Amino acid sequence: MDIFVFSFFLVLSCLSVIVVDASKGDAHPLYRSCIRQCEETGCVGPKCFPQCSFSSDGELVGRPWYIREPLYLQWKKWDCLSDCRYYCMLDREKEKELLNHDPVKYHGKWPFKRIYGMQEPASVAFSALNLAMHFHGWASFFIVLYYKLPLKDGKKAYYEYASLWHIYAFFSLNSWLWSAVFHSRDVDVTEKLDYSSAVILLGYSLILAILRSFNIRDELPELWFLLR
């Protein structure tokens, strides 16, 4: 049972939350002043944002409730705070470029420019590629296991760890999907889904590695009963 106690505490250590300080860019007084001014006026320099005219319940400030943006227009736009942060960041980086200063991070991210509304297009592309590769790997494993190798009675695979690897494939696909969504649009919901999916995948990968490396079968009858 010592191996299970060790693996339990090792998984808990992977789930620990580390508190980090603000990035250098968003801690700068000029950047914060720009954010405050944008939230009050809805503008960064000459550029203004119509979404900053909406109240927290989605209604236009000072206008009737029935005059609001349709849902099909709302989903593809950034909210007021996101646009304020983005354009304040661009203004600060233009000023730093004129002074030959190196770029810095804002809210933990480098100052990338949006492409087709995506916040980090390169990261989105790599996450989508990882998603496609994991799906291809799982599909190949499924075809080999159930269509090219002999099966037990009841059409069950001879490979005893097949169910564990199917679950691993599901967690991997889920993790890379939310990674692509998060890098496309960084909001609270997508951040929590991305990080929680990654933590679940890492924790399960650790457990799977221990089970497979030590060839554990009889010690976990309840787990095997649930997975089969």
CSV table of C-alpha atoms in Angstrom, one decimal:
chain,number,residue,atom,x,y,z
A,1,MET,CA,0.0,0.0,0.0
A,2,ASP,CA,3.0,2.3,0.3
A,3,ILE,CA,3.1,2.8,-3.5
A,4,PHE,CA,-0.6,4.0,-3.4
A,5,VAL,CA,0.1,6.5,-0.5
A,6,PHE,CA,3.1,7.8,-2.4
A,7,SER,CA,1.2,8.3,-5.6
A,8,PHE,CA,-1.7,9.9,-3.8
A,9,PHE,CA,0.5,12.6,-2.3
A,10,LEU,CA,2.3,13.0,-5.5
A,11,VAL,CA,-1.0,13.7,-7.4
A,12,LEU,CA,-2.0,16.2,-4.6
A,13,SER,CA,1.3,18.1,-5.2
A,14,CYS,CA,0.5,18.3,-8.9
A,15,LEU,CA,-2.9,19.9,-8.0
A,16,SER,CA,-1.4,22.6,-5.8
A,17,VAL,CA,-2.1,26.1,-6.8
A,18,ILE,CA,0.7,28.6,-7.0
A,19,VAL,CA,0.0,32.3,-6.5
A,20,VAL,CA,2.0,34.5,-8.8
A,21,ASP,CA,2.5,38.3,-8.8
A,22,ALA,CA,1.2,40.6,-11.6
A,23,SER,CA,3.3,40.8,-14.8
A,24,LYS,CA,5.6,43.8,-15.3
A,25,GLY,CA,3.4,45.3,-18.0
A,26,ASP,CA,0.1,45.4,-16.3
A,27,ALA,CA,1.7,46.6,-13.0
A,28,HIS,CA,2.9,49.8,-14.7
A,29,PRO,CA,1.1,53.0,-13.5
A,30,LEU,CA,0.6,54.3,-17.1
A,31,TYR,CA,-1.0,51.0,-18.2
A,32,ARG,CA,-3.3,51.0,-15.2
A,33,SER,CA,-4.2,54.7,-15.7
A,34,CYS,CA,-5.1,53.9,-19.3
A,35,ILE,CA,-7.4,51.0,-18.1
A,36,ARG,CA,-9.2,53.2,-15.7
A,37,GLN,CA,-9.7,56.0,-18.2
A,38,CYS,CA,-11.0,53.4,-20.8
A,39,GLU,CA,-13.5,51.9,-18.4
A,40,GLU,CA,-14.8,55.4,-17.6
A,41,THR,CA,-14.9,56.8,-21.2
A,42,GLY,CA,-15.0,53.6,-23.3
A,43,CYS,CA,-12.1,54.9,-25.4
A,44,VAL,CA,-8.4,54.5,-25.8
A,45,GLY,CA,-7.1,57.5,-27.6
A,46,PRO,CA,-9.3,58.0,-30.7
A,47,LYS,CA,-10.6,54.4,-30.7
A,48,CYS,CA,-13.9,53.8,-28.8
A,49,PHE,CA,-15.7,50.6,-28.0
A,50,PRO,CA,-19.5,50.3,-28.3
A,51,GLN,CA,-19.5,47.4,-25.9
A,52,CYS,CA,-18.4,49.8,-23.1
A,53,SER,CA,-21.8,51.4,-23.4
A,54,PHE,CA,-23.5,48.3,-22.1
A,55,SER,CA,-24.3,47.8,-18.4
A,56,SER,CA,-23.5,44.5,-16.6
A,57,ASP,CA,-26.9,43.0,-17.5
A,58,GLY,CA,-26.4,43.6,-21.2
A,59,GLU,CA,-28.6,46.7,-21.7
A,60,LEU,CA,-27.4,49.9,-23.3
A,61,VAL,CA,-26.7,52.6,-20.8
A,62,GLY,CA,-29.3,55.5,-21.1
A,63,ARG,CA,-31.2,53.7,-23.9
A,64,PRO,CA,-34.3,51.4,-24.0
A,65,TRP,CA,-34.0,47.8,-23.1
A,66,TYR,CA,-35.1,46.5,-26.5
A,67,ILE,CA,-32.2,48.3,-28.3
A,68,ARG,CA,-29.3,45.9,-27.6
A,69,GLU,CA,-26.9,44.0,-29.8
A,70,PRO,CA,-28.2,40.6,-31.1
A,71,LEU,CA,-26.6,37.5,-29.7
A,72,TYR,CA,-25.0,36.6,-33.0
A,73,LEU,CA,-23.1,39.8,-32.9
A,74,GLN,CA,-22.2,39.6,-29.2
A,75,TRP,CA,-20.5,36.2,-29.2
A,76,LYS,CA,-17.7,37.2,-31.6
A,77,LYS,CA,-16.8,40.5,-29.8
A,78,TRP,CA,-14.6,41.1,-26.8
A,79,ASP,CA,-16.1,42.7,-23.8
A,80,CYS,CA,-15.2,46.2,-22.6
A,81,LEU,CA,-12.4,45.3,-20.2
A,82,SER,CA,-10.7,42.9,-22.7
A,83,ASP,CA,-10.6,45.6,-25.4
A,84,CYS,CA,-9.4,48.2,-22.9
A,85,ARG,CA,-6.6,45.9,-21.8
A,86,TYR,CA,-5.7,45.0,-25.4
A,87,TYR,CA,-5.5,48.6,-26.8
A,88,CYS,CA,-3.9,50.0,-23.7
A,89,MET,CA,-1.2,47.3,-24.1
A,90,LEU,CA,-0.7,48.2,-27.8
A,91,ASP,CA,-0.3,51.9,-26.9
A,92,ARG,CA,2.2,51.1,-24.2
A,93,GLU,CA,4.2,48.8,-26.5
A,94,LYS,CA,4.3,51.5,-29.2
A,95,GLU,CA,5.7,53.9,-26.6
A,96,LYS,CA,8.3,51.4,-25.5
A,97,GLU,CA,9.3,50.6,-29.1
A,98,LEU,CA,10.0,54.3,-29.7
A,99,LEU,CA,12.3,54.3,-26.7
A,100,ASN,CA,13.9,51.0,-27.8
A,101,HIS,CA,12.7,49.1,-24.8
A,102,ASP,CA,12.0,45.4,-24.9
A,103,PRO,CA,8.4,44.1,-24.8
A,104,VAL,CA,7.1,42.9,-21.5
A,105,LYS,CA,4.3,40.6,-20.4
A,106,TYR,CA,0.8,41.8,-19.6
A,107,HIS,CA,-1.4,39.6,-17.3
A,108,GLY,CA,1.1,36.7,-17.9
A,109,LYS,CA,1.1,37.0,-21.7
A,110,TRP,CA,3.3,38.5,-24.3
A,111,PRO,CA,1.8,41.4,-26.3
A,112,PHE,CA,0.6,39.5,-29.4
A,113,LYS,CA,-1.7,41.2,-31.9
A,114,ARG,CA,-5.1,39.6,-32.6
A,115,ILE,CA,-5.7,37.8,-35.9
A,116,TYR,CA,-9.3,37.2,-36.9
A,117,GLY,CA,-10.3,37.8,-33.3
A,118,MET,CA,-7.9,35.2,-31.9
A,119,GLN,CA,-5.7,36.4,-29.1
A,120,GLU,CA,-2.8,34.0,-29.6
A,121,PRO,CA,-3.1,32.5,-33.1
A,122,ALA,CA,0.1,30.5,-33.0
A,123,SER,CA,-0.8,28.9,-29.8
A,124,VAL,CA,-4.3,28.1,-31.1
A,125,ALA,CA,-2.8,26.5,-34.2
A,126,PHE,CA,-0.4,24.3,-32.1
A,127,SER,CA,-3.2,23.3,-29.7
A,128,ALA,CA,-5.4,22.4,-32.7
A,129,LEU,CA,-2.5,20.4,-34.2
A,130,ASN,CA,-2.0,18.5,-30.9
A,131,LEU,CA,-5.8,17.8,-30.7
A,132,ALA,CA,-5.7,16.4,-34.3
A,133,MET,CA,-2.6,14.2,-33.5
A,134,HIS,CA,-4.2,12.8,-30.3
A,135,PHE,CA,-7.4,12.0,-32.1
A,136,HIS,CA,-5.5,10.3,-34.9
A,137,GLY,CA,-3.5,8.3,-32.4
A,138,TRP,CA,-6.7,7.2,-30.5
A,139,ALA,CA,-8.5,6.3,-33.7
A,140,SER,CA,-5.5,4.2,-34.9
A,141,PHE,CA,-5.3,2.5,-31.5
A,142,PHE,CA,-9.1,1.8,-31.6
A,143,ILE,CA,-8.9,0.3,-35.1
A,144,VAL,CA,-5.9,-1.9,-34.3
A,145,LEU,CA,-7.4,-3.1,-31.0
A,146,TYR,CA,-10.9,-4.0,-32.3
A,147,TYR,CA,-10.6,-4.6,-36.0
A,148,LYS,CA,-7.1,-6.1,-36.5
A,149,LEU,CA,-6.4,-8.1,-33.4
A,150,PRO,CA,-8.4,-11.1,-32.1
A,151,LEU,CA,-11.1,-10.4,-29.5
A,152,LYS,CA,-12.3,-12.2,-26.4
A,153,ASP,CA,-15.8,-13.6,-26.1
A,154,GLY,CA,-18.2,-10.8,-25.9
A,155,LYS,CA,-16.0,-8.7,-28.3
A,156,LYS,CA,-13.7,-7.5,-25.5
A,157,ALA,CA,-10.1,-6.6,-26.2
A,158,TYR,CA,-7.4,-8.9,-25.0
A,159,TYR,CA,-5.3,-5.9,-23.9
A,160,GLU,CA,-6.2,-5.5,-20.3
A,161,TYR,CA,-5.3,-1.8,-20.1
A,162,ALA,CA,-7.5,-0.8,-23.1
A,163,SER,CA,-10.1,1.0,-21.0
A,164,LEU,CA,-7.5,3.0,-19.3
A,165,TRP,CA,-6.0,4.2,-22.5
A,166,HIS,CA,-9.5,5.2,-23.9
A,167,ILE,CA,-10.0,7.3,-20.8
A,168,TYR,CA,-6.5,8.8,-21.3
A,169,ALA,CA,-7.5,9.7,-24.9
A,170,PHE,CA,-10.7,11.4,-23.8
A,171,PHE,CA,-8.8,13.5,-21.2
A,172,SER,CA,-6.1,14.4,-23.8
A,173,LEU,CA,-8.7,15.5,-26.4
A,174,ASN,CA,-10.6,17.5,-23.8
A,175,SER,CA,-7.4,19.2,-22.6
A,176,TRP,CA,-6.2,20.3,-26.1
A,177,LEU,CA,-9.7,21.4,-27.1
A,178,TRP,CA,-9.9,23.8,-24.2
A,179,SER,CA,-6.3,24.9,-24.7
A,180,ALA,CA,-7.2,26.0,-28.2
A,181,VAL,CA,-10.3,27.8,-27.0
A,182,PHE,CA,-8.4,29.5,-24.1
A,183,HIS,CA,-5.6,30.8,-26.4
A,184,SER,CA,-8.3,32.0,-28.8
A,185,ARG,CA,-10.1,34.0,-26.1
A,186,ASP,CA,-8.8,34.4,-22.6
A,187,VAL,CA,-11.7,34.9,-20.2
A,188,ASP,CA,-12.3,33.5,-16.8
A,189,VAL,CA,-14.4,30.6,-18.0
A,190,THR,CA,-12.0,29.4,-20.7
A,191,GLU,CA,-9.0,29.9,-18.3
A,192,LYS,CA,-10.6,27.7,-15.6
A,193,LEU,CA,-11.6,25.0,-18.2
A,194,ASP,CA,-8.1,25.0,-19.7
A,195,TYR,CA,-6.2,24.8,-16.5
A,196,SER,CA,-8.5,22.3,-14.8
A,197,SER,CA,-8.5,20.0,-17.9
A,198,ALA,CA,-4.7,20.2,-17.9
A,199,VAL,CA,-4.4,19.3,-14.2
A,200,ILE,CA,-6.9,16.4,-14.6
A,201,LEU,CA,-4.8,15.1,-17.6
A,202,LEU,CA,-1.6,15.3,-15.6
A,203,GLY,CA,-3.0,13.7,-12.6
A,204,TYR,CA,-4.5,10.8,-14.6
A,205,SER,CA,-1.3,10.4,-16.6
A,206,LEU,CA,0.6,10.0,-13.3
A,207,ILE,CA,-1.8,7.4,-12.0
A,208,LEU,CA,-1.8,5.5,-15.4
A,209,ALA,CA,2.0,5.5,-15.5
A,210,ILE,CA,2.1,4.0,-12.0
A,211,LEU,CA,-0.5,1.3,-12.8
A,212,ARG,CA,1.2,0.4,-16.0
A,213,SER,CA,4.8,0.5,-14.8
A,214,PHE,CA,4.1,-1.7,-11.8
A,215,ASN,CA,1.7,-3.9,-13.7
A,216,ILE,CA,-1.0,-3.3,-11.0
A,217,ARG,CA,-4.1,-5.4,-11.5
A,218,ASP,CA,-5.4,-7.3,-8.5
A,219,GLU,CA,-4.7,-4.5,-6.0
A,220,LEU,CA,-7.5,-2.3,-7.4
A,221,PRO,CA,-10.5,-4.5,-8.0
A,222,GLU,CA,-13.0,-1.7,-7.7
A,223,LEU,CA,-11.2,0.5,-10.3
A,224,TRP,CA,-11.0,-2.4,-12.7
A,225,PHE,CA,-14.7,-3.2,-12.2
A,226,LEU,CA,-15.7,0.4,-13.0
A,227,LEU,CA,-13.4,0.7,-16.1
A,228,ARG,CA,-14.3,-2.6,-17.7
